[in-house]
Amino acid sequence: MSKSVLIVNRKAPYGSSAPREALDVALTCGVFEQPVSLLFLGDAVFQLLKAQQPDAIGQKNLASNLSALPMYDIDQLFVCAESLANNGLDPDDLILPVTLLEKDSVAPLFANHDVVLTF
Amino acid sequence: MSKSVLIVNRKAPYGSSAPREALDVALTCGVFEQPVSLLFLGDAVFQLLKAQQPDAIGQKNLASNLSALPMYDIDQLFVCAESLANNGLDPDDLILPVTLLEKDSVAPLFANHDVVLTF
Amino acid sequence: MALHTLNRAPADSSCLQDCLNAMTPGDELILIEDGVYHALPAHIGKLEKDNLKIWVLSEDAHARGISARLAKAAIVTDSAGFVGLCCSQDKVVSWF
Amino acid sequence: MALHTLNRAPADSSCLQDCLNAMTPGDELILIEDGVYHALPAHIGKLEKDNLKIWVLSEDAHARGISARLAKAAIVTDSAGFVGLCCSQDKVVSWF
Amino acid sequence: MIFSIVIQSAPYSRQAAESALRFAQALLDAGHSIHRVFFYADGVQCGNNLASPPQDEINLPQHWQQLASEHQLDLVVCIAAAVKRGVLDQNEAGRYEKSGHNLADGFELSGLGQLAEATLVSDRVITFGG
Amino acid sequence: MIFSIVIQSAPYSRQAAESALRFAQALLDAGHSIHRVFFYADGVQCGNNLASPPQDEINLPQHWQQLASEHQLDLVVCIAAAVKRGVLDQNEAGRYEKSGHNLADGFELSGLGQLAEATLVSDRVITFGG
């Protein structure tokens, strides 16, 4: 009775705790052996940016934790291509290999998962 | 040694507590006989809309409280004209007489007050 | 098929845009909390998507004084109706 | 004259717009927290206002991995510099 | 149908916590069941029993308690989110050597596994946040 | 110069509370003085002494306490905002018949008049929120 979970990220890292809370849910669903996908929309693409060093603001490195996802067998990472381009970034700027979704491919991702959790 | 205070409202009523917190600060500054002005930008123009009845969502009527401001000698109420128009509203839709500010007149309001508090 | 909920006021245009981009034909939208302002005539045009059904939670519209101002395309429902919509769609997607 | 602080990421375009509309020539802007992303080349154009000085808080830019990517128009400063800017302007206006 | 509800916002600061309560009541009125209410992020403050709103304002922790006792609801507060935000039960207060605890009766601290499990066994999961 | 700082956000959930602390430290390092730190809205949670973050995360109430004791800071928590959000001192716990209280030492509950007064006597007032 497994159900697939889509975790939707919309927030930039560090300004709010939402990205870390989303990650913790993803890891937990992974432990329960639920199929988990993560989608990064808008400002959330910055979560995946290289070179993060948040020690000076008293926070833990989110990118380091995100880059561990494949070790927990969570490798379905989707990034809105338009969001990436709007922020002047390309896939080489990111810490992990991701699947880029063109605008028309975003909605099918929602349709293809059983449960959607937004952060 | 009085200082004028500009209270900037940017949020719609009821979805968050910011509008009520802004109002409480305005009333308190009034008690201290500080000159207080309120500015309503963007979604905050909805705070002044007539016909609010928030009992069913367990909240107190913000518009009723705002309409008491003149009784506390707080009558410097400014509304961004563009925000009002963008929301399809006109001054007759509001609970109180306000001063409409065209886009070019917003910045001088900030320049003309000693302290600015945003909500 | 999904029911999408949106609780952000019009100035948060990116929340609405992310919501619309995530919708599949047959999905429905319910505007709640500050989201109900999107059902005003000045804003409803931004929600146009082929045959999208747009619901408005009556308690929230009433609280905000906009019940008499809603665009015709918006269908008013109450909490019981909200529950019914959750059941008639396969899942709920929340935008906030 | 005022120092304006902005802590919202680019998707919150209304926060930036409200901030820009409130600025008088001579005012300065410091981007902090998620606001630092506005100093990326892809976004800095939206901040253009005649002779506006745009500061970026180094700790926040560094945390987010964008120190090496900042647009040339953005001037990096640290917390001590932030304090100095507050003093050199008459007041501080916070946008969040 | 079997629902689970996720609440991510603090009471008083955001309407979301009140919306969730009203939705839960409507669910139960319609004959549906609630498998679990999961309080996450700032939503953990819904279980803070020290909250003392004015008498003419809604007391959300109390309303949840009442609904829970009438319908045997499972009110789970994310332990990691709660502990760092200062919402503790007696156990955690002991572990962190705090003199008091403030988790309201009827609420329970537990892990995110309770959210994962809720997604598995519920027909619908709905989140209130913002 | 004389500064006052207003904090409107809860710790852990938003960076604003941490930004304010870092700014306060930089102010003092530069030889300025802080007339008052005023905690409003969700910012009142900065004074919740039950907060127990993991050891590798920042403990904001503790940091404020330390800074306050080193520099005799006036840390004022808005009483109306705090009481409805479940941050109580001993007095308020008594008034509302609560068994415990959780306002951290070094913080004080008081009214919005303390914010109005701060705007009058400070050269600069800066708000951290969001």
PDB file of C-alpha atoms in Angstrom, chain D residues 1-72:
ATOM      1  CA  MET D   1      17.174  60.348   3.717  1.00  0.00           C
ATOM      2  CA  ALA D   2      16.627  56.684   4.526  1.00  0.00           C
ATOM      3  CA  LEU D   3      18.355  53.351   4.438  1.00  0.00           C
ATOM      4  CA  HIS D   4      15.970  50.687   3.166  1.00  0.00           C
ATOM      5  CA  THR D   5      16.482  47.016   4.030  1.00  0.00           C
ATOM      6  CA  LEU D   6      14.945  44.261   1.901  1.00  0.00           C
ATOM      7  CA  ASN D   7      14.952  40.594   2.964  1.00  0.00           C
ATOM      8  CA  ARG D   8      12.653  38.942   0.405  1.00  0.00           C
ATOM      9  CA  ALA D   9      13.735  36.724  -2.484  1.00  0.00           C
ATOM     10  CA  PRO D  10      12.998  37.700  -6.101  1.00  0.00           C
ATOM     11  CA  ALA D  11       9.675  35.823  -6.406  1.00  0.00           C
ATOM     12  CA  ASP D  12       8.203  38.366  -3.975  1.00  0.00           C
ATOM     13  CA  SER D  13       8.169  41.111  -6.571  1.00  0.00           C
ATOM     14  CA  SER D  14       5.596  43.245  -4.751  1.00  0.00           C
ATOM     15  CA  CYS D  15       7.905  43.700  -1.758  1.00  0.00           C
ATOM     16  CA  LEU D  16      10.646  45.018  -4.041  1.00  0.00           C
ATOM     17  CA  GLN D  17       8.183  47.213  -5.905  1.00  0.00           C
ATOM     18  CA  ASP D  18       6.798  48.748  -2.706  1.00  0.00           C
ATOM     19  CA  CYS D  19      10.364  49.401  -1.566  1.00  0.00           C
ATOM     20  CA  LEU D  20      11.397  51.102  -4.809  1.00  0.00           C
ATOM     21  CA  ASN D  21       8.253  53.253  -4.828  1.00  0.00           C
ATOM     22  CA  ALA D  22       9.094  54.483  -1.331  1.00  0.00           C
ATOM     23  CA  MET D  23      12.604  55.637  -2.189  1.00  0.00           C
ATOM     24  CA  THR D  24      13.708  59.234  -2.555  1.00  0.00           C
ATOM     25  CA  PRO D  25      16.885  60.202  -4.454  1.00  0.00           C
ATOM     26  CA  GLY D  26      19.730  59.873  -1.950  1.00  0.00           C
ATOM     27  CA  ASP D  27      18.163  56.902  -0.176  1.00  0.00           C
ATOM     28  CA  GLU D  28      20.219  53.722  -0.101  1.00  0.00           C
ATOM     29  CA  LEU D  29      19.249  50.044  -0.196  1.00  0.00           C
ATOM     30  CA  ILE D  30      20.800  47.118   1.626  1.00  0.00           C
ATOM     31  CA  LEU D  31      19.876  43.599   0.588  1.00  0.00           C
ATOM     32  CA  ILE D  32      19.853  41.141   3.503  1.00  0.00           C
ATOM     33  CA  GLU D  33      18.798  37.509   4.093  1.00  0.00           C
ATOM     34  CA  ASP D  34      16.937  36.171   1.016  1.00  0.00           C
ATOM     35  CA  GLY D  35      17.009  39.707  -0.396  1.00  0.00           C
ATOM     36  CA  VAL D  36      20.631  39.201  -1.480  1.00  0.00           C
ATOM     37  CA  TYR D  37      19.493  37.234  -4.524  1.00  0.00           C
ATOM     38  CA  HIS D  38      18.293  40.514  -6.057  1.00  0.00           C
ATOM     39  CA  ALA D  39      21.990  41.362  -6.474  1.00  0.00           C
ATOM     40  CA  LEU D  40      22.466  38.593  -9.028  1.00  0.00           C
ATOM     41  CA  PRO D  41      22.961  39.769 -12.625  1.00  0.00           C
ATOM     42  CA  ALA D  42      19.593  38.222 -13.580  1.00  0.00           C
ATOM     43  CA  HIS D  43      17.740  40.465 -11.106  1.00  0.00           C
ATOM     44  CA  ILE D  44      19.763  43.614 -10.517  1.00  0.00           C
ATOM     45  CA  GLY D  45      18.152  45.346 -13.497  1.00  0.00           C
ATOM     46  CA  LYS D  46      14.846  45.526 -11.601  1.00  0.00           C
ATOM     47  CA  LEU D  47      16.564  47.659  -8.948  1.00  0.00           C
ATOM     48  CA  GLU D  48      17.706  50.325 -11.340  1.00  0.00           C
ATOM     49  CA  LYS D  49      16.793  53.753 -10.103  1.00  0.00           C
ATOM     50  CA  ASP D  50      18.875  56.833 -10.849  1.00  0.00           C
ATOM     51  CA  ASN D  51      22.080  56.595  -8.820  1.00  0.00           C
ATOM     52  CA  LEU D  52      20.638  54.188  -6.266  1.00  0.00           C
ATOM     53  CA  LYS D  53      23.393  52.728  -4.107  1.00  0.00           C
ATOM     54  CA  ILE D  54      22.788  49.015  -3.611  1.00  0.00           C
ATOM     55  CA  TRP D  55      24.543  47.251  -0.753  1.00  0.00           C
ATOM     56  CA  VAL D  56      24.646  43.521  -0.086  1.00  0.00           C
ATOM     57  CA  LEU D  57      25.240  42.022   3.359  1.00  0.00           C
ATOM     58  CA  SER D  58      28.288  39.789   2.938  1.00  0.00           C
ATOM     59  CA  GLU D  59      27.361  37.186   5.568  1.00  0.00           C
ATOM     60  CA  ASP D  60      24.052  36.519   3.837  1.00  0.00           C
ATOM     61  CA  ALA D  61      25.523  36.433   0.318  1.00  0.00           C
ATOM     62  CA  HIS D  62      28.287  34.120   1.474  1.00  0.00           C
ATOM     63  CA  ALA D  63      25.850  31.796   3.245  1.00  0.00           C
ATOM     64  CA  ARG D  64      23.883  31.421   0.043  1.00  0.00           C
ATOM     65  CA  GLY D  65      26.891  30.793  -2.184  1.00  0.00           C
ATOM     66  CA  ILE D  66      26.451  33.864  -4.359  1.00  0.00           C
ATOM     67  CA  SER D  67      29.427  36.024  -3.325  1.00  0.00           C
ATOM     68  CA  ALA D  68      31.277  35.288  -6.577  1.00  0.00           C
ATOM     69  CA  ARG D  69      28.186  35.840  -8.711  1.00  0.00           C
ATOM     70  CA  LEU D  70      27.092  39.308  -7.607  1.00  0.00           C
ATOM     71  CA  ALA D  71      26.438  42.007 -10.198  1.00  0.00           C
ATOM     72  CA  LYS D  72      29.018  44.782 -10.350  1.00  0.00           C
TER      73      LYS D  72
END
